[in-house]
Amino acid sequence: MNRNAAYARRYGFPQRVRIVEVGPRDGLQAEPEFVATSDKIAMIDRLAAAGIREFEATSFVSPRAVPQLRDAAEVVAGVDRGRPIRLTTLVPNPRGAVAAAEAGVDAMVVFLSASESHNRKNVNRARAESLEGFREVVAIAREAGIKVQGAIATSFGCPFEGEVDVGAITDIAKAYAQMGITHVTLGDTTGMATPPLVAERCKALRREVPESEIALHFHNTRGIGLVNVHAGLAEGITIFESSIGGLGGCPFAPGATGNIATEDLVYMLHECGVETGIDAIAVTEAAAWMEGVMGRKLPGQAAKAGPRLKTSALDAVATACG
Amino acid sequence: MNRNAAYARRYGFPQRVRIVEVGPRDGLQAEPEFVATSDKIAMIDRLAAAGIREFEATSFVSPRAVPQLRDAAEVVAGVDRGRPIRLTTLVPNPRGAVAAAEAGVDAMVVFLSASESHNRKNVNRARAESLEGFREVVAIAREAGIKVQGAIATSFGCPFEGEVDVGAITDIAKAYAQMGITHVTLGDTTGMATPPLVAERCKALRREVPESEIALHFHNTRGIGLVNVHAGLAEGITIFESSIGGLGGCPFAPGATGNIATEDLVYMLHECGVETGIDAIAVTEAAAWMEGVMGRKLPGQAAKAGPRLKTSALDAVATACG
């Protein structure tokens, strides 16, 4: 067994994980300038060519609420479906579900905050009302033969309330499961996840809602996003969400980064002996391309530094380094 | 036992670690514009007030080689020694050792690259010549009653040669130990460390040079610096080097980040149940102050986002987040 595989085994990491690219949705939703539909499509197509198979492609939300994603149907229609990719989209309400079904998405994602204040702030509804509203979404999706997944925002802490009790997470996951939603994404909406919280929440879900599969969605707001992935891997989690370049932000911390960067995540996973099926180099090239689209540097690191074993000529610049 | 302490115990983390602030040296050495001596002194004093007790304060190197550190003696003389801090400085040669001894440093750090090409490029000498030269440094330091520590640059890979064999590390550590140098810092000069390499190198040193204490110095060049710290903690390492704000860079990757950020490291350690004796908030304030000194944003994250449990008013901006 090689060094990396031995490391993975020591920590009980899964042999292979799935990466869900959320850049087109979570990465872009707060961008003030509209990103061209063709760029959104090219983003997905390029990443699909790099081996990514799952995308949170957009959100069928009101164009007034999130103008950046007003082209949801065009994005879904424009993506090259020749590759075996899976497109999921957020749907905040039955109207969004109808539109998503018409667009031909592979899965719909309903979302609820673990904390009452954040849910009210985010979707102007109590958590119980949100859950009640999901029944109609599920019915629409079932009719169309489309899977529904559930996300739990502020799963590791709330920007208004502080700590979020683990019971809030398991209660929502149970409510989801009762509706037949057995794919649950724990969203670290404002970067409050820590490794011990990740371990605790994954264990609790496994124990109390064993029928559900768990996905983890971390932000790198406080620099420890990939350490949280490490904690998730040690719990046997096999689905992680990230955005190319680390595109995105935190609505409560101007200047702070958003999602963990896909290229850094792929780099870390491969170096820790976990397979992804993704071409690590192609994904850094996609991140560099994305910086061109956005016209600015993005927070991801692996693309800037290049491959680990890339060697320089001996006449390259070098300062005295201790 | 609380959640964080339980996490630390599960991974075999030490209860407490020492953080060595290397911003004044590694963070600044490649800055093209001279940072005022008073700012370098204020940087150390502020961080000392935040609870940091060890500093790599400067390098007694030729002012022609590293003009930024031409004020080495003034920096050491200017720092407030009223607090129980420990100042170490790089010394590349006997001349530097004499100057460091005169300045009254607490320890001298000699450094050697694990790879022959990098050592030649860095100090224009073969590794064997470097080691031979350290004997005189050790003699000067002993005469002055000052401890000598040894760093090993490119410990996890070389930008010219690629992979570095673990035997190169243990050989140098043995050579150091034979000279009485039993504090060895593994430097991840260009950000090539990975968690499995960290585990392998720490284990090999423990086994083959048990008399030496190990410090780890990671760069965040490819985004996984703190994951490497996690791997080091699991090996029981208790000394980590970092720079405030993540100040510094990688000479081989323009735009890539340098050292892991002290404030992010402190945040992660505390959240993983490891004590540092450092005030996490004060250290983020020092990082924000440092951005002012440098006149630009630095890569560290924890200072931008603020404390994990800082709550926002309900009328704060919030976009729809899934």
XYZ file of C-alpha atoms in Angstrom:
644
model
C 0.000 0.000 0.000
C 1.393 3.410 -0.816
C 1.880 6.226 1.673
C -1.321 8.072 0.789
C -3.541 5.002 0.861
C -2.035 4.043 4.223
C -2.916 7.485 5.569
C -6.513 7.125 4.343
C -6.811 3.710 5.954
C -5.382 4.900 9.259
C -8.108 7.544 9.550
C -10.874 5.331 8.204
C -11.366 7.543 5.155
C -13.563 6.233 2.346
C -11.671 5.023 -0.705
C -13.570 7.312 -3.041
C -15.788 10.368 -2.648
C -18.150 12.394 -4.825
C -17.571 16.085 -5.274
C -20.545 18.315 -6.003
C -19.599 21.542 -7.730
C -21.750 24.364 -6.330
C -19.923 27.255 -7.989
C -22.658 27.945 -10.546
C -25.178 28.419 -7.716
C -23.615 29.186 -4.323
C -20.470 30.608 -5.923
C -22.298 33.080 -8.115
C -25.570 33.912 -6.375
C -24.282 36.991 -4.561
C -22.193 38.370 -7.447
C -23.437 41.881 -8.141
C -22.549 41.787 -11.848
C -24.442 39.349 -14.020
C -22.263 36.515 -15.243
C -23.161 35.634 -18.822
C -25.283 32.519 -19.261
C -22.718 31.214 -21.748
C -20.012 31.512 -19.073
C -22.136 29.620 -16.569
C -22.666 26.863 -19.112
C -18.978 26.818 -20.060
C -18.082 26.584 -16.362
C -20.132 23.418 -15.967
C -18.966 21.927 -19.264
C -15.292 22.547 -18.458
C -15.607 21.007 -15.029
C -17.513 18.065 -16.473
C -14.634 17.594 -18.920
C -12.307 17.552 -15.880
C -14.294 14.661 -14.446
C -16.778 16.349 -12.111
C -20.060 14.499 -12.351
C -22.399 16.434 -10.043
C -23.357 20.083 -10.150
C -25.634 22.329 -8.191
C -26.283 24.169 -11.415
C -28.553 27.020 -10.377
C -31.599 27.911 -8.298
C -35.163 28.216 -9.543
C -35.721 31.175 -7.306
C -37.511 34.455 -7.985
C -35.409 36.594 -10.364
C -36.164 39.522 -8.078
C -34.721 37.733 -5.040
C -31.579 36.497 -6.841
C -31.153 38.326 -10.149
C -27.872 36.545 -10.857
C -29.708 33.240 -11.306
C -32.549 34.557 -13.458
C -31.223 32.407 -16.328
C -31.776 29.118 -14.451
C -33.718 27.401 -17.245
C -31.254 28.496 -19.957
C -28.298 27.214 -17.952
C -29.883 23.805 -17.487
C -30.895 23.684 -21.157
C -27.464 24.780 -22.364
C -25.226 22.334 -20.538
C -23.741 19.477 -22.576
C -25.634 16.389 -21.394
C -23.500 14.061 -23.507
C -21.411 13.360 -20.405
C -22.935 11.358 -17.525
C -23.461 14.362 -15.289
C -26.099 14.982 -12.687
C -27.626 18.451 -12.363
C -29.288 19.485 -9.134
C -30.893 22.860 -8.521
C -32.268 24.646 -5.515
C -36.035 25.061 -5.415
C -37.385 27.386 -2.743
C -41.075 26.725 -3.431
C -43.600 24.840 -5.596
C -43.313 27.400 -8.389
C -39.550 26.731 -8.518
C -40.224 22.991 -8.506
C -42.504 23.261 -11.538
C -39.864 25.278 -13.386
C -37.084 22.871 -12.400
C -39.132 19.882 -13.541
C -39.839 21.565 -16.855
C -36.149 22.335 -17.281
C -35.313 18.667 -16.768
C -33.066 18.713 -13.714
C -31.882 15.461 -12.147
C -32.673 16.464 -8.575
C -34.276 19.320 -6.663
C -32.813 20.627 -3.430
C -35.094 22.097 -0.776
C -33.423 24.034 2.012
C -34.166 25.035 5.545
C -32.066 26.704 8.205
C -31.344 24.887 11.434
C -31.942 28.123 13.320
C -35.291 29.866 13.349
C -33.890 33.403 12.944
C -31.814 32.506 9.918
C -34.725 30.749 8.259
C -36.966 33.744 8.776
C -34.267 36.040 7.486
C -33.434 33.815 4.517
C -36.876 32.827 3.278
C -39.211 34.908 5.451
C -40.891 31.883 6.974
C -40.802 29.868 10.183
C -38.997 26.543 9.911
C -42.264 24.655 10.361
C -43.842 26.604 7.508
C -40.842 25.856 5.291
C -41.110 22.151 6.015
C -44.833 22.187 5.345
C -44.211 23.892 1.998
C -41.776 21.169 0.951
C -44.609 18.625 0.770
C -45.896 20.222 -2.395
C -42.383 20.343 -3.867
C -41.988 16.649 -3.145
C -45.340 15.915 -4.808
C -44.375 17.868 -7.929
C -41.004 16.170 -8.099
C -42.500 12.711 -7.588
C -44.966 13.341 -10.371
C -42.043 14.252 -12.639
C -39.940 11.320 -11.448
C -37.259 13.604 -10.017
C -35.397 13.033 -6.765
C -35.581 15.593 -3.940
C -32.655 16.323 -1.630
C -32.670 18.429 1.504
C -30.132 20.978 2.674
C -29.842 22.301 6.223
C -28.349 25.799 6.318
C -26.528 27.069 9.436
C -25.902 23.450 10.451
C -22.807 24.397 12.461
C -23.837 27.743 13.851
C -26.061 30.707 13.124
C -24.912 34.267 12.499
C -27.842 35.542 14.577
C -28.200 32.945 17.325
C -24.672 31.553 17.718
C -24.420 27.838 18.525
C -26.980 25.534 16.921
C -27.967 22.485 18.901
C -27.278 19.160 17.219
C -30.886 18.215 17.979
C -32.076 20.859 15.524
C -30.139 19.077 12.777
C -31.373 15.601 13.559
C -34.964 16.862 13.931
C -34.884 18.406 10.469
C -33.224 15.334 8.977
C -35.975 13.195 10.496
C -38.650 15.499 9.084
C -36.947 15.275 5.699
C -36.804 11.479 5.912
C -40.513 11.338 6.752
C -41.165 13.095 3.437
C -38.913 10.644 1.628
C -35.949 13.030 1.451
C -32.987 10.877 2.427
C -30.085 12.910 1.044
C -29.195 15.584 3.591
C -26.582 18.281 3.061
C -25.225 20.031 6.146
C -24.469 23.566 5.055
C -21.826 25.617 6.853
C -23.468 28.783 5.644
C -21.245 31.304 7.396
C -18.120 29.246 8.069
C -18.791 28.255 11.681
C -18.035 24.537 11.340
C -15.192 23.075 13.384
C -13.794 19.536 13.254
C -15.377 18.471 16.565
C -18.779 19.816 15.445
C -18.469 17.956 12.152
C -17.704 14.716 13.973
C -20.560 15.224 16.446
C -23.173 16.089 13.804
C -22.239 13.258 11.451
C -22.327 10.718 14.287
C -25.711 11.983 15.492
C -27.229 11.799 12.022
C -25.844 8.325 11.424
C -27.315 7.164 14.713
C -30.695 8.865 14.559
C -31.443 8.974 10.841
C -29.527 5.997 9.476
C -31.565 5.882 6.279
C -30.178 9.231 5.113
C -26.989 9.786 3.178
C -24.992 12.812 4.341
C -23.258 15.450 2.231
C -21.067 18.194 3.704
C -20.887 21.741 2.417
C -18.140 23.827 4.010
C -17.098 27.411 3.654
C -13.520 28.473 4.237
C -14.555 31.657 6.018
C -12.188 31.097 8.942
C -9.501 29.155 7.059
C -10.315 25.649 8.277
C -12.665 24.398 5.552
C -10.374 21.578 4.467
C -9.694 20.539 8.058
C -13.448 20.135 8.379
C -13.394 17.930 5.279
C -10.718 15.834 7.004
C -13.054 15.449 9.991
C -15.909 14.463 7.679
C -13.779 11.888 5.879
C -12.880 10.342 9.222
C -16.635 9.902 9.808
C -16.909 8.072 6.512
C -18.703 10.859 4.627
C -18.465 10.411 0.852
C -20.105 13.550 -0.582
C -18.542 17.020 -0.381
C -19.644 20.275 -1.969
C -17.197 22.933 -3.150
C -16.903 25.719 -5.681
C -14.287 26.218 -8.356
C -11.726 28.832 -7.327
C -13.451 29.152 -3.958
C -15.939 31.419 -5.701
C -18.524 32.873 -3.355
C -18.492 34.762 -0.121
C -20.063 35.128 3.257
C -22.948 37.594 3.493
C -22.028 38.425 7.093
C -18.295 38.985 6.654
C -17.291 41.296 3.806
C -13.945 40.204 2.384
C -14.150 36.714 3.850
C -14.035 33.764 1.486
C -16.949 31.489 0.710
C -17.029 27.859 -0.313
C -13.940 25.699 -0.110
C -12.210 25.677 -3.503
C -12.831 22.599 -5.640
C -9.237 22.471 -6.889
C -7.845 22.598 -3.340
C -10.313 19.942 -2.205
C -9.349 17.611 -5.079
C -5.653 18.219 -4.357
C -6.084 17.401 -0.679
C -8.215 14.317 -1.292
C -5.777 12.811 -3.769
C -2.822 13.559 -1.494
C -4.678 11.894 1.377
C -5.287 8.738 -0.639
C -8.948 9.379 -1.482
C -10.055 8.987 -5.101
C -12.406 11.413 -6.841
C -12.302 10.443 -10.521
C -11.400 14.078 -11.207
C -8.350 15.295 -13.109
C -6.586 17.538 -10.577
C -4.682 19.479 -13.225
C -7.704 20.080 -15.438
C -9.585 21.406 -12.433
C -6.809 23.925 -11.640
C -6.955 25.025 -15.285
C -10.695 25.523 -14.923
C -10.061 27.624 -11.792
C -7.579 29.800 -13.705
C -10.132 30.169 -16.513
C -12.777 31.148 -13.939
C -10.523 33.925 -12.624
C -10.499 35.249 -16.181
C -14.294 35.139 -16.352
C -14.641 36.950 -13.032
C -11.859 39.415 -13.792
C -10.253 38.946 -10.397
C -8.193 36.567 -8.290
C -10.200 33.925 -6.470
C -9.234 32.444 -3.078
C -8.323 28.918 -4.229
C -4.633 28.138 -3.864
C -3.833 25.014 -5.865
C -4.283 26.725 -9.223
C -1.890 29.559 -8.358
C 0.870 27.275 -7.136
C 0.562 24.624 -9.826
C 1.152 20.894 -9.420
C 3.037 19.804 -6.338
C 5.824 18.138 -8.312
C 6.172 20.827 -10.943
C 9.883 21.624 -10.932
C 11.518 24.946 -11.718
C 14.681 25.543 -13.707
C 17.728 26.139 -11.542
C 17.917 29.739 -12.737
C 14.478 30.478 -11.309
C 14.233 33.213 -8.687
C 14.886 32.043 -5.151
C 15.215 34.087 -2.020
C 17.052 32.852 1.017
C 14.502 30.649 2.738
C 15.099 29.022 6.091
C -14.743 16.363 28.841
C -16.010 18.882 26.346
C -16.438 18.261 22.630
C -13.175 19.879 21.595
C -11.062 18.128 24.195
C -12.664 14.820 23.195
C -11.679 15.458 19.581
C -8.076 16.185 20.595
C -7.932 13.011 22.642
C -9.386 10.879 19.864
C -6.570 11.933 17.528
C -3.856 11.820 20.158
C -3.241 15.560 19.923
C -1.031 17.173 22.561
C -2.897 19.186 25.155
C -0.893 22.326 24.483
C 1.428 23.516 21.736
C 3.907 26.348 21.235
C 3.458 28.700 18.310
C 6.527 30.394 16.873
C 5.714 33.607 15.021
C 7.954 33.823 11.939
C 6.269 36.810 10.311
C 9.067 39.262 11.154
C 11.547 37.030 9.300
C 9.954 34.606 6.815
C 6.895 36.792 6.383
C 8.859 39.915 5.508
C 12.129 38.782 3.946
C 10.920 38.894 0.352
C 8.934 42.146 0.655
C 10.328 44.544 -1.926
C 9.505 47.683 0.086
C 11.338 48.162 3.352
C 9.082 47.778 6.365
C 10.015 50.323 9.022
C 12.033 48.988 11.941
C 9.467 50.488 14.297
C 6.718 48.476 12.579
C 8.716 45.266 12.892
C 9.208 45.960 16.589
C 5.538 46.881 17.061
C 4.564 43.638 15.274
C 6.486 41.559 17.807
C 5.331 43.624 20.785
C 1.669 43.378 19.743
C 1.862 39.652 19.260
C 3.689 39.264 22.547
C 0.838 41.177 24.178
C -1.545 38.666 22.556
C 0.306 35.850 24.303
C 2.802 34.671 21.677
C 6.023 33.785 23.448
C 8.396 32.776 20.640
C 9.480 34.750 17.625
C 11.790 34.194 14.730
C 12.564 37.877 14.881
C 14.916 38.424 11.964
C 17.957 37.040 10.172
C 21.556 38.121 10.654
C 22.192 37.784 6.961
C 24.099 40.043 4.574
C 22.115 43.256 3.971
C 22.928 42.830 0.295
C 21.380 39.356 0.201
C 18.233 40.335 2.123
C 17.928 44.137 2.303
C 14.594 43.890 4.123
C 16.322 42.455 7.194
C 19.243 44.884 7.296
C 17.892 46.218 10.604
C 18.307 42.882 12.407
C 20.229 44.267 15.379
C 17.868 47.240 15.827
C 14.830 44.964 15.799
C 16.273 42.712 18.486
C 17.345 45.739 20.531
C 13.970 47.447 20.182
C 11.623 44.691 21.245
C 10.075 44.965 24.694
C 11.819 42.264 26.725
C 9.661 42.905 29.756
C 7.492 39.978 28.688
C 8.874 36.430 28.924
C 9.466 36.090 25.179
C 12.076 34.111 23.342
C 13.714 35.623 20.255
C 15.346 33.371 17.703
C 17.064 34.586 14.561
C 18.448 32.916 11.476
C 22.222 32.934 11.171
C 23.608 31.863 7.811
C 27.290 31.957 8.795
C 29.782 32.705 11.600
C 29.632 36.433 10.898
C 25.882 36.308 11.452
C 26.417 34.308 14.627
C 28.753 36.935 16.048
C 26.223 39.672 15.255
C 23.354 37.654 16.724
C 25.303 36.977 19.908
C 26.128 40.659 20.241
C 22.475 41.552 19.723
C 21.509 39.209 22.558
C 19.201 36.723 20.859
C 17.863 33.726 22.765
C 18.632 31.181 20.068
C 20.289 31.011 16.661
C 18.818 29.007 13.811
C 21.089 27.461 11.206
C 19.452 26.174 8.054
C 20.168 23.673 5.356
C 18.078 22.366 2.489
C 17.227 18.697 2.300
C 17.909 18.790 -1.431
C 21.328 19.564 -2.858
C 20.070 21.836 -5.671
C 18.016 23.987 -3.343
C 20.877 24.377 -0.901
C 23.225 25.453 -3.692
C 20.636 27.847 -5.019
C 19.775 29.215 -1.574
C 23.206 29.638 -0.002
C 25.570 28.804 -2.877
C 27.094 25.854 -1.062
C 26.898 22.074 -1.062
C 24.964 20.611 1.878
C 28.173 19.104 3.289
C 29.856 22.520 3.179
C 26.873 24.106 4.919
C 26.989 21.525 7.703
C 30.729 21.978 8.095
C 30.238 25.741 8.392
C 27.720 25.281 11.218
C 30.460 23.996 13.523
C 31.856 27.470 13.874
C 28.384 28.898 14.475
C 27.840 26.339 17.214
C 31.198 27.262 18.783
C 30.367 30.976 18.760
C 26.942 30.333 20.229
C 28.287 28.014 22.911
C 30.841 30.622 23.890
C 27.996 33.122 24.258
C 25.758 30.651 26.085
C 23.139 30.729 23.339
C 21.190 27.728 22.070
C 21.413 26.681 18.402
C 18.473 25.222 16.499
C 18.506 23.669 13.047
C 16.048 24.109 10.216
C 15.733 21.814 7.217
C 14.371 23.631 4.177
C 12.542 21.724 1.401
C 11.758 18.966 3.923
C 8.656 17.880 1.995
C 9.800 18.402 -1.577
C 12.149 20.521 -3.651
C 11.120 22.972 -6.357
C 14.076 21.796 -8.472
C 14.283 18.076 -7.714
C 10.700 17.109 -6.846
C 10.300 14.492 -4.108
C 12.803 14.549 -1.237
C 13.638 11.224 0.327
C 12.863 10.914 4.024
C 16.422 9.637 4.500
C 17.751 13.079 3.569
C 15.792 14.528 6.495
C 16.893 11.992 9.065
C 20.519 12.227 7.868
C 20.570 15.980 8.374
C 18.823 15.681 11.737
C 21.473 13.172 12.813
C 24.248 15.473 11.655
C 22.603 18.292 13.607
C 22.323 16.104 16.699
C 25.997 15.199 16.466
C 26.774 18.932 16.726
C 24.467 19.243 19.727
C 21.596 20.750 17.717
C 18.543 18.893 18.965
C 15.730 21.228 17.927
C 14.904 20.517 14.290
C 12.384 22.475 12.230
C 11.043 20.836 9.098
C 10.433 23.650 6.628
C 7.842 23.290 3.900
C 9.620 25.935 1.879
C 7.444 25.863 -1.238
C 4.247 24.299 0.099
C 4.786 20.692 -0.965
C 3.917 19.047 2.360
C 0.981 16.646 2.476
C -0.537 14.941 5.528
C 0.941 11.509 4.706
C 4.412 13.050 4.215
C 4.102 14.872 7.536
C 3.193 11.641 9.300
C 6.009 9.714 7.619
C 8.692 12.326 8.339
C 7.703 12.857 11.956
C 7.651 9.119 12.618
C 11.056 8.627 10.968
C 12.638 11.435 13.000
C 11.130 10.149 16.237
C 12.517 6.698 15.510
C 15.954 7.599 14.215
C 16.778 10.801 16.109
C 14.768 10.445 19.321
C 16.878 13.025 21.145
C 15.617 15.837 18.892
C 12.490 17.891 19.373
C 10.593 18.561 16.152
C 8.988 21.807 14.984
C 6.869 22.083 11.846
C 6.840 25.045 9.508
C 4.125 24.890 6.840
C 3.222 27.121 3.979
C -0.331 27.307 2.684
C 0.789 27.439 -0.936
C -1.655 24.752 -2.055
C -4.355 25.413 0.539
C -3.691 22.505 2.889
C -1.338 24.062 5.434
C -3.710 23.578 8.360
C -4.501 20.007 7.322
C -0.757 19.397 7.574
C -0.836 20.859 11.080
C -3.626 18.386 11.900
C -1.359 15.559 10.686
C 1.508 16.905 12.801
C -0.688 17.141 15.898
C -1.701 13.518 15.430
C 2.033 12.678 15.565
C 2.287 14.502 18.862
C 4.223 17.514 17.537
C 4.040 20.473 19.897
C 5.811 23.293 18.032
C 4.366 25.013 14.954
C 5.620 28.039 13.056
C 3.295 30.523 11.365
C 3.149 34.156 10.340
C 0.602 36.776 11.274
C -1.876 37.375 8.457
C -0.194 34.621 6.444
C 2.388 37.225 5.495
C 4.983 35.894 3.088
C 4.954 34.150 -0.249
C 6.472 31.420 -2.307
C 9.434 32.441 -4.459
C 8.483 29.876 -7.097
C 4.788 30.656 -7.414
C 3.922 34.307 -7.887
C 0.559 35.055 -6.278
C 0.627 31.967 -4.094
C 0.443 32.406 -0.341
C 3.286 31.770 2.067
C 3.250 30.735 5.695
C 0.075 29.525 7.350
C -1.575 32.452 9.132
C -1.027 32.624 12.891
C -4.597 33.728 13.589
C -6.051 30.836 11.563
C -3.710 28.386 13.279
C -4.697 29.634 16.742
C -8.377 29.455 15.791
C -8.040 25.890 14.541
C -6.016 24.723 17.530
C -8.457 26.114 20.064
C -11.435 24.673 18.169
C -9.680 21.292 18.100
C -9.150 21.307 21.839
C -5.450 22.241 21.837
C -4.292 25.054 24.095
C -1.826 27.742 23.006
C -1.887 30.358 25.761
C -2.666 32.882 23.028
C -5.639 35.253 22.937
C -7.366 34.346 19.657
C -9.158 37.678 19.378
C -6.063 39.771 20.090
C -4.191 37.864 17.418
C -6.880 38.620 14.814
C -6.635 42.274 15.818
C -2.879 42.115 15.264
C -3.510 40.599 11.823
C -5.869 43.441 10.935
C -3.256 45.938 12.157
C -0.628 44.189 10.010
C -2.792 44.609 6.925
C -2.703 48.320 7.671
C 1.092 48.282 7.939
C 1.444 46.390 4.652
C -1.244 48.436 2.927
C -2.923 45.371 1.479
C -5.111 42.399 2.334
C -3.219 39.389 3.667
C -4.320 35.778 3.101
C -5.320 34.896 6.676
C -9.050 34.308 7.080
C -9.917 34.390 10.769
C -9.346 38.135 11.091
C -11.648 38.989 8.182
C -14.502 36.839 9.438
C -14.229 37.698 13.106
C -14.962 35.409 16.036
C -16.962 32.288 15.316
C -19.748 33.190 17.723
C -19.948 36.849 16.831
C -23.602 37.384 16.054
C -25.107 39.852 13.635
C -28.195 41.944 14.114
C -31.272 40.558 12.435
C -31.315 43.471 10.035
C -27.873 42.546 8.683
C -27.613 41.791 4.983
C -28.380 38.192 4.086
C -28.709 36.631 0.674
C -30.641 33.446 0.119
C -28.196 30.762 1.125
C -28.876 27.065 0.711
